[in-house]
Amino acid sequence: MEIEQRERDLTGPGSRKASGRRRSRAARRALIGVVAGCAVFGGAMVLLPTVGFTPTPPAPGPVAGAMTAVAAGMPVSLRDLTALVRDREAYLRTHPRDAASWAVLGTAYVEQGRRTATPGYFPKAERALRASLTAGPTGNLAASQGLAALANARGDFRKGRTWGETALKLAPKQWTTYPLLIDSFRGLGDYKASRKALEKLQKLHSGPPVMARAAQVYWDRGWREDAVAALSDAAAGARTPAERAVWLAEAGRLAWERGDRAESLRSYEGALRIDRNEPAALAGRGRALASLGRVPEALRAYQAAFAGRPAPGYALELGELYQAQGLDPAARAQYDLVRARVRTETAGGVDDTLVLGLLEADHGDAAEAVRRLRAEWKRQPGIGVADALGWALHRAGKNKEALTFAARATDKEHGGGVRSALYVYHRGQIERGLELTGAARRHLAESLQINPYFSPLLAPLARRTLDTLGEPSTSSTALPSELDEDPAFPEPEVPEPVRTSPAASAPDDSTAPTASVPAPAGSFEAPAPAASAPPTFSAGPATGGQRPESSTAPRRTAPH
């Protein structure tokens, strides 16, 4: 009887009402959870392109944030980028036909390779992006954008433009394509096209990423104050620390280009307070410190920058700083390291012709520099290539032809307003070789007016050359009095050792880096034949390399 009574109690009207209330509360809790989850996911996805980019999302958090940044071409921290790569790799092992996730993974590889100067990521990126096109061959906007970003990162701006235009045809109103096209147009020296692309971008979107891109275009037009203001606004409105660090480092570069070494140092150190291993800020800090006479600190900053991002350009700058200090064996070892790094990057599909051409013109075989740069000019005739080819021709003793390229790099008609102290210096020395004394004096003085500290080797040489040319006939081209003396570059007490595989370090100058250069992590690959791994690098024998001379006689040395 007691058991029957309990059953009646459990199944009676009162019990049913209580059970209904419990179910109602549970349903409400479930509904609230679903709504909250949708809100979080919607916030993470709000910046994602709405056309051709719908990968299965990761859980909300750093990975979702990195996916948003990668999709929009925004700066992202390396830690979050690595987390995103691992997340998509794991997902694709069980979902190999997800075209959108392949595109995310490929674009993330591109960013890893670009940020760390590890070219081994680029073949991985290409395989992932090609896998995306195979899985989703129709209307695949994300893969087209990823391939445009990959081509730009490799320095193949023609191919970058082609893929960018493909993406634009797929989605003419998708704003994230226009920054890629701007990069391609700038690389090709087509500043008119980059301005038009910016105008269309500004009609479609606004905010910090557009401001940062506008700063680049404004600088190319010679609108220096507008460029600085736009970049300052971008950094102030940055949504993440990674964005702010990258844009502060870019602000430091602009300050350096206009000769404001103190402001440049402040911007770089501001970036490093946010991200202590930002390579561009470390290298820029090295430039600023060297110009301020703090050479031992500058050497350590360069070494740390090269550890975090072993780009050939950083090795070249460090070598020239060594040479300016009279540390010729260390400089020659760095120049050999540039060549080794170029070979490594070439294996990953990266075009380093510009860096190698300048290296050979100043510190190696000028005839070899001319050969390489002529081929590059035929392939993609940008302003930087015109300057480098003109300089290489001058170093090879072909000043008449050199001047045509130097004029193209410095004339507003072709350069779009770019004011580069290095380009103007090169033109001045070429004109001196042609005995165009007035023009040479004017351009050498102008190079120092643009940036009195543009090179630890060449800026002092510009001053000495002006001294040999004598005073101008009018005061209009005279060097300002504050530029009459060379900046102080004191000798370090002990020569800094050359480090071919240093570790990334903070801007703390109390220690020097010691670890190895990063390599692509993991073994995850797209379902395609794997490319051969790029060769590792090390410094070759220390040979060759001389201090640039003011003489215009051709200088040829055996190639290394």
mmCIF file with all atom_site columns, C-alpha atoms in Angstrom, residues 14 18 52 83 86 107 153 183 185 220 223 266 293 331 379 390 399 431 463 517 530 549 560:
data_model
loop_
_atom_site.group_PDB
_atom_site.id
_atom_site.type_symbol
_atom_site.label_atom_id
_atom_site.label_alt_id
_atom_site.label_comp_id
_atom_site.label_asym_id
_atom_site.label_entity_id
_atom_site.label_seq_id
_atom_site.pdbx_PDB_ins_code
_atom_site.Cartn_x
_atom_site.Cartn_y
_atom_site.Cartn_z
_atom_site.occupancy
_atom_site.B_iso_or_equiv
_atom_site.pdbx_formal_charge
_atom_site.auth_seq_id
_atom_site.auth_comp_id
_atom_site.auth_asym_id
_atom_site.auth_atom_id
_atom_site.pdbx_PDB_model_num
ATOM 1  C CA . GLY A 1 14  ? 0.868  18.302 -8.117  1.00 0.00 ? 14  GLY A CA 1
ATOM 2  C CA . ALA A 1 18  ? 6.274  20.562 -10.455 1.00 0.00 ? 18  ALA A CA 1
ATOM 3  C CA . GLY A 1 52  ? 33.215 33.219 -50.128 1.00 0.00 ? 52  GLY A CA 1
ATOM 4  C CA . ALA A 1 83  ? 46.770 28.765 -32.265 1.00 0.00 ? 83  ALA A CA 1
ATOM 5  C CA . ARG A 1 86  ? 46.778 24.361 -35.082 1.00 0.00 ? 86  ARG A CA 1
ATOM 6  C CA . THR A 1 107 ? 46.353 32.642 -45.465 1.00 0.00 ? 107 THR A CA 1
ATOM 7  C CA . ALA A 1 153 ? 54.645 38.418 -49.532 1.00 0.00 ? 153 ALA A CA 1
ATOM 8  C CA . ASP A 1 183 ? 50.219 46.443 -51.981 1.00 0.00 ? 183 ASP A CA 1
ATOM 9  C CA . PHE A 1 185 ? 50.276 48.463 -57.198 1.00 0.00 ? 185 PHE A CA 1
ATOM 10 C CA . ASP A 1 220 ? 53.897 57.796 -51.685 1.00 0.00 ? 220 ASP A CA 1
ATOM 11 C CA . TRP A 1 223 ? 51.778 64.052 -48.259 1.00 0.00 ? 223 TRP A CA 1
ATOM 12 C CA . ARG A 1 266 ? 59.892 56.806 -29.149 1.00 0.00 ? 266 ARG A CA 1
ATOM 13 C CA . GLY A 1 293 ? 75.564 57.391 -31.248 1.00 0.00 ? 293 GLY A CA 1
ATOM 14 C CA . ALA A 1 331 ? 80.706 43.265 -41.875 1.00 0.00 ? 331 ALA A CA 1
ATOM 15 C CA . ARG A 1 379 ? 59.558 41.651 -64.812 1.00 0.00 ? 379 ARG A CA 1
ATOM 16 C CA . GLY A 1 390 ? 70.584 52.999 -61.641 1.00 0.00 ? 390 GLY A CA 1
ATOM 17 C CA . ASN A 1 399 ? 76.762 56.619 -65.548 1.00 0.00 ? 399 ASN A CA 1
ATOM 18 C CA . GLU A 1 431 ? 75.489 63.168 -61.560 1.00 0.00 ? 431 GLU A CA 1
ATOM 19 C CA . ARG A 1 463 ? 78.954 65.258 -46.525 1.00 0.00 ? 463 ARG A CA 1
ATOM 20 C CA . VAL A 1 517 ? 66.170 31.090 -36.091 1.00 0.00 ? 517 VAL A CA 1
ATOM 21 C CA . ALA A 1 530 ? 55.195 18.095 -50.929 1.00 0.00 ? 530 ALA A CA 1
ATOM 22 C CA . GLU A 1 549 ? 84.001 55.147 -52.322 1.00 0.00 ? 549 GLU A CA 1
ATOM 23 C CA . HIS A 1 560 ? 81.315 35.628 -53.772 1.00 0.00 ? 560 HIS A CA 1
#
